[in-house]
PDB file of C-alpha atoms in Angstrom:
ATOM      1  CA  MET A  24      58.477  53.220 119.515  1.00  0.00           C
ATOM      2  CA  THR A  25      57.327  55.342 122.384  1.00  0.00           C
ATOM      3  CA  LYS A  26      55.141  58.359 121.960  1.00  0.00           C
ATOM      4  CA  ARG A  27      58.030  60.665 122.859  1.00  0.00           C
ATOM      5  CA  LYS A  28      60.319  59.162 120.192  1.00  0.00           C
ATOM      6  CA  LYS A  29      57.572  59.554 117.558  1.00  0.00           C
ATOM      7  CA  ILE A  30      57.149  63.241 118.434  1.00  0.00           C
ATOM      8  CA  VAL A  31      60.914  63.885 118.264  1.00  0.00           C
ATOM      9  CA  THR A  32      61.127  62.053 114.920  1.00  0.00           C
ATOM     10  CA  TRP A  33      58.264  64.078 113.387  1.00  0.00           C
ATOM     11  CA  VAL A  34      59.711  67.334 114.674  1.00  0.00           C
ATOM     12  CA  LEU A  35      63.100  66.511 113.109  1.00  0.00           C
ATOM     13  CA  VAL A  36      61.452  65.503 109.815  1.00  0.00           C
ATOM     14  CA  GLY A  37      59.510  68.804 109.855  1.00  0.00           C
ATOM     15  CA  ILE A  38      62.653  70.851 110.501  1.00  0.00           C
ATOM     16  CA  LEU A  39      64.635  69.066 107.789  1.00  0.00           C
ATOM     17  CA  GLY A  40      61.757  69.365 105.331  1.00  0.00           C
ATOM     18  CA  THR A  41      61.362  73.074 106.019  1.00  0.00           C
ATOM     19  CA  GLY A  42      65.103  73.617 105.610  1.00  0.00           C
ATOM     20  CA  LEU A  43      65.100  71.729 102.327  1.00  0.00           C
ATOM     21  CA  ILE A  44      62.167  73.729 100.978  1.00  0.00           C
ATOM     22  CA  ILE A  45      63.828  77.012 101.946  1.00  0.00           C
ATOM     23  CA  ALA A  46      67.143  75.942 100.387  1.00  0.00           C
ATOM     24  CA  LEU A  47      65.478  74.946  97.121  1.00  0.00           C
ATOM     25  CA  THR A  48      63.218  77.988  96.788  1.00  0.00           C
ATOM     26  CA  HIS A  49      65.625  80.622  98.082  1.00  0.00           C
ATOM     27  CA  ARG A  50      67.663  81.828  95.131  1.00  0.00           C
ATOM     28  CA  ARG A  51      70.734  83.909  95.627  1.00  0.00           C
ATOM     29  CA  GLN A  52      70.587  87.301  94.036  1.00  0.00           C
ATOM     30  CA  PRO A  53      73.401  88.098  91.588  1.00  0.00           C
ATOM     31  CA  VAL A  54      76.108  90.442  92.841  1.00  0.00           C
ATOM     32  CA  THR A  55      76.344  93.891  91.245  1.00  0.00           C
ATOM     33  CA  LEU A  56      79.553  95.912  91.315  1.00  0.00           C
ATOM     34  CA  ARG A  57      79.013  99.681  91.281  1.00  0.00           C
ATOM     35  CA  GLY A  58      81.469 102.508  91.012  1.00  0.00           C
ATOM     36  CA  SER A  59      82.883 105.424  89.117  1.00  0.00           C
ATOM     37  CA  VAL A  60      85.809 106.079  86.782  1.00  0.00           C
ATOM     38  CA  LEU A  61      87.695 109.360  87.097  1.00  0.00           C
ATOM     39  CA  ARG A  62      90.624 110.992  85.386  1.00  0.00           C
ATOM     40  CA  GLN A  63      93.735 110.836  87.602  1.00  0.00           C
ATOM     41  CA  ASP A  64      95.159 114.274  88.390  1.00  0.00           C
ATOM     42  CA  VAL A  65      96.915 115.874  91.353  1.00  0.00           C
ATOM     43  CA  ASP A  66      94.434 118.736  91.180  1.00  0.00           C
ATOM     44  CA  PRO A  67      91.097 117.427  92.542  1.00  0.00           C
ATOM     45  CA  ASN A  68      89.240 119.924  90.350  1.00  0.00           C
ATOM     46  CA  LYS A  69      90.645 118.178  87.269  1.00  0.00           C
ATOM     47  CA  GLN A  70      89.577 114.668  88.335  1.00  0.00           C
ATOM     48  CA  LEU A  71      86.673 114.568  85.924  1.00  0.00           C
ATOM     49  CA  PRO A  72      84.401 111.562  85.259  1.00  0.00           C
ATOM     50  CA  LEU A  73      85.270 109.419  82.250  1.00  0.00           C
ATOM     51  CA  ALA A  74      82.558 108.225  79.881  1.00  0.00           C
ATOM     52  CA  ASP A  75      82.687 105.119  77.685  1.00  0.00           C
ATOM     53  CA  VAL A  76      85.306 103.284  79.731  1.00  0.00           C
ATOM     54  CA  GLN A  77      84.978  99.537  79.192  1.00  0.00           C
ATOM     55  CA  ILE A  78      84.948  97.725  82.545  1.00  0.00           C
ATOM     56  CA  THR A  79      85.477  93.961  82.665  1.00  0.00           C
ATOM     57  CA  ALA A  80      85.319  91.775  85.777  1.00  0.00           C
ATOM     58  CA  ILE A  81      87.147  88.448  85.421  1.00  0.00           C
ATOM     59  CA  ASN A  82      87.119  85.492  87.791  1.00  0.00           C
ATOM     60  CA  GLY A  83      87.919  81.813  87.226  1.00  0.00           C
ATOM     61  CA  LEU A  84      84.178  81.096  87.351  1.00  0.00           C
ATOM     62  CA  GLY A  85      82.988  83.766  84.931  1.00  0.00           C
ATOM     63  CA  SER A  86      83.189  87.335  83.738  1.00  0.00           C
ATOM     64  CA  GLY A  87      81.051  90.364  82.957  1.00  0.00           C
ATOM     65  CA  LYS A  88      81.372  93.595  80.965  1.00  0.00           C
ATOM     66  CA  THR A  89      79.878  97.061  80.996  1.00  0.00           C
ATOM     67  CA  ASN A  90      80.715 100.661  80.038  1.00  0.00           C
ATOM     68  CA  SER A  91      80.723 103.788  82.179  1.00  0.00           C
ATOM     69  CA  ASP A  92      78.058 106.397  81.476  1.00  0.00           C
ATOM     70  CA  SER A  93      78.529 110.134  80.883  1.00  0.00           C
ATOM     71  CA  LEU A  94      79.038 110.692  84.631  1.00  0.00           C
ATOM     72  CA  GLY A  95      81.678 107.964  84.877  1.00  0.00           C
ATOM     73  CA  PHE A  96      79.263 105.661  86.767  1.00  0.00           C
ATOM     74  CA  PHE A  97      79.160 101.941  86.095  1.00  0.00           C
ATOM     75  CA  SER A  98      77.015  99.064  87.303  1.00  0.00           C
ATOM     76  CA  LEU A  99      78.209  95.554  86.495  1.00  0.00           C
ATOM     77  CA  THR A 100      76.025  92.539  87.339  1.00  0.00           C
ATOM     78  CA  LEU A 101      78.149  89.425  87.738  1.00  0.00           C
ATOM     79  CA  PRO A 102      77.145  85.929  86.606  1.00  0.00           C
ATOM     80  CA  LYS A 103      75.367  83.805  89.220  1.00  0.00           C
ATOM     81  CA  GLY A 104      78.454  81.703  90.009  1.00  0.00           C
ATOM     82  CA  LEU A 105      80.375  84.681  91.407  1.00  0.00           C
ATOM     83  CA  ARG A 106      79.875  85.521  95.077  1.00  0.00           C
ATOM     84  CA  ARG A 107      81.090  88.063  97.599  1.00  0.00           C
ATOM     85  CA  ARG A 108      84.599  87.641  99.035  1.00  0.00           C
ATOM     86  CA  GLN A 109      85.842  85.879  95.877  1.00  0.00           C
ATOM     87  CA  PRO A 110      88.843  87.388  94.057  1.00  0.00           C
ATOM     88  CA  VAL A 111      88.146  89.351  90.898  1.00  0.00           C
ATOM     89  CA  LEU A 112      90.262  91.201  88.340  1.00  0.00           C
ATOM     90  CA  LEU A 113      88.735  94.500  87.230  1.00  0.00           C
ATOM     91  CA  GLN A 114      90.004  95.831  83.918  1.00  0.00           C
ATOM     92  CA  PHE A 115      89.394  99.418  82.833  1.00  0.00           C
ATOM     93  CA  ARG A 116      90.022 100.290  79.161  1.00  0.00           C
ATOM     94  CA  HIS A 117      89.705 103.566  77.240  1.00  0.00           C
ATOM     95  CA  LYS A 118      91.488 104.607  74.052  1.00  0.00           C
ATOM     96  CA  ASP A 119      92.768 107.903  75.501  1.00  0.00           C
ATOM     97  CA  TYR A 120      93.882 106.513  78.879  1.00  0.00           C
ATOM     98  CA  LYS A 121      96.384 103.981  80.156  1.00  0.00           C
ATOM     99  CA  SER A 122      94.881 100.563  80.873  1.00  0.00           C
ATOM    100  CA  LEU A 123      94.173  99.864  84.528  1.00  0.00           C
ATOM    101  CA  ASP A 124      94.070  96.342  86.021  1.00  0.00           C
ATOM    102  CA  TRP A 125      92.820  96.128  89.592  1.00  0.00           C
ATOM    103  CA  ASP A 126      92.889  92.947  91.731  1.00  0.00           C
ATOM    104  CA  ASP A 127      90.259  93.026  94.436  1.00  0.00           C
ATOM    105  CA  PHE A 128      87.556  90.988  96.137  1.00  0.00           C
ATOM    106  CA  ILE A 129      83.891  91.022  95.204  1.00  0.00           C
ATOM    107  CA  SER A 130      81.947  93.111  97.715  1.00  0.00           C
ATOM    108  CA  ASP A 131      79.208  95.705  98.026  1.00  0.00           C
ATOM    109  CA  LYS A 132      81.641  98.607  98.291  1.00  0.00           C
ATOM    110  CA  LEU A 133      81.802 101.483  95.824  1.00  0.00           C
ATOM    111  CA  TYR A 134      84.701 101.054  93.387  1.00  0.00           C
ATOM    112  CA  VAL A 135      86.429 104.300  92.344  1.00  0.00           C
ATOM    113  CA  ALA A 136      89.019 103.899  89.588  1.00  0.00           C
ATOM    114  CA  ARG A 137      91.353 106.681  88.506  1.00  0.00           C
ATOM    115  CA  MET A 138      92.893 106.422  85.033  1.00  0.00           C
ATOM    116  CA  MET A 139      95.971 108.252  83.756  1.00  0.00           C
ATOM    117  CA  PRO A 140      95.788 109.921  80.320  1.00  0.00           C
ATOM    118  CA  THR A 141      98.087 108.394  77.700  1.00  0.00           C
ATOM    119  CA  ARG A 142      99.468 111.810  76.858  1.00  0.00           C
ATOM    120  CA  GLN A 143      99.934 114.606  79.325  1.00  0.00           C
ATOM    121  CA  GLU A 144      98.273 117.869  78.484  1.00  0.00           C
ATOM    122  CA  THR A 145     100.812 120.589  78.047  1.00  0.00           C
ATOM    123  CA  MET A 146     100.141 124.069  79.208  1.00  0.00           C
ATOM    124  CA  PRO A 147      99.599 126.377  76.243  1.00  0.00           C
ATOM    125  CA  SER A 148     102.479 128.715  75.727  1.00  0.00           C
ATOM    126  CA  PRO A 149     101.683 132.221  76.836  1.00  0.00           C
ATOM    127  CA  ILE A 150     100.721 134.564  74.048  1.00  0.00           C
ATOM    128  CA  PRO A 151     103.555 137.002  73.479  1.00  0.00           C
ATOM    129  CA  THR A 152     102.481 140.461  74.447  1.00  0.00           C
ATOM    130  CA  PRO A 153     103.838 143.349  72.423  1.00  0.00           C
ATOM    131  CA  ARG A 154     106.364 145.501  74.218  1.00  0.00           C
ATOM    132  CA  SER A 155     104.626 148.280  75.846  1.00  0.00           C
ATOM    133  CA  GLN A 156     105.606 151.560  74.385  1.00  0.00           C
ATOM    134  CA  THR A 157     105.878 154.537  76.580  1.00  0.00           C
ATOM    135  CA  PRO A 158     104.240 157.638  75.234  1.00  0.00           C
ATOM    136  CA  GLY A 159     106.587 159.633  73.134  1.00  0.00           C
ATOM    137  CA  SER A 160     109.176 156.877  72.728  1.00  0.00           C
ATOM    138  CA  GLY A 161     108.795 156.852  68.960  1.00  0.00           C
ATOM    139  CA  ILE A 162     108.940 160.651  68.526  1.00  0.00           C
ATOM    140  CA  ARG A 163     112.106 162.355  67.246  1.00  0.00           C
TER     141      ARG A 163
END
C-alpha cells in the first residue's frame, strides 16, 4: 500500500469513528408541545382561559398527558419515540365543555385550542321595573 492510500484510509477511519462517536453520544431531546386552552365565544372578551383541561397526545408510538393550569397554559413532554413532523391526535377534555379532538403534526408551534361550553349561558331576564307613576296620578 502506498503512503497516499494509507493516509486516505486513516482519514476515512477517523471521519467514520468521529461520526459514530457523535451519533452514539448525541441524544435527541424529547419534544414538548406547548399551548393554551380558551373558551370559544364570538366575543373575544369572553374567550377566557380554561383551567384543569386534560390534554392527551396520542400517536401510534406513544402518548402523553397533562392538565392546563389556571391561565389555560399547558406543556406536554412527549415520549422519546415521538418526533417532529409525525402525526398526533390531541384530545382536550373538561367536564363543562364539549370534547375536542384535534389531528395535527408534532411541531414547535404554539397550540391554541378553543372549547365550546356544553350548555350555553342564557342572558338573565331583565328585572321588571315598576311602572313609573307620574306625580299626582293616584290623587282623587
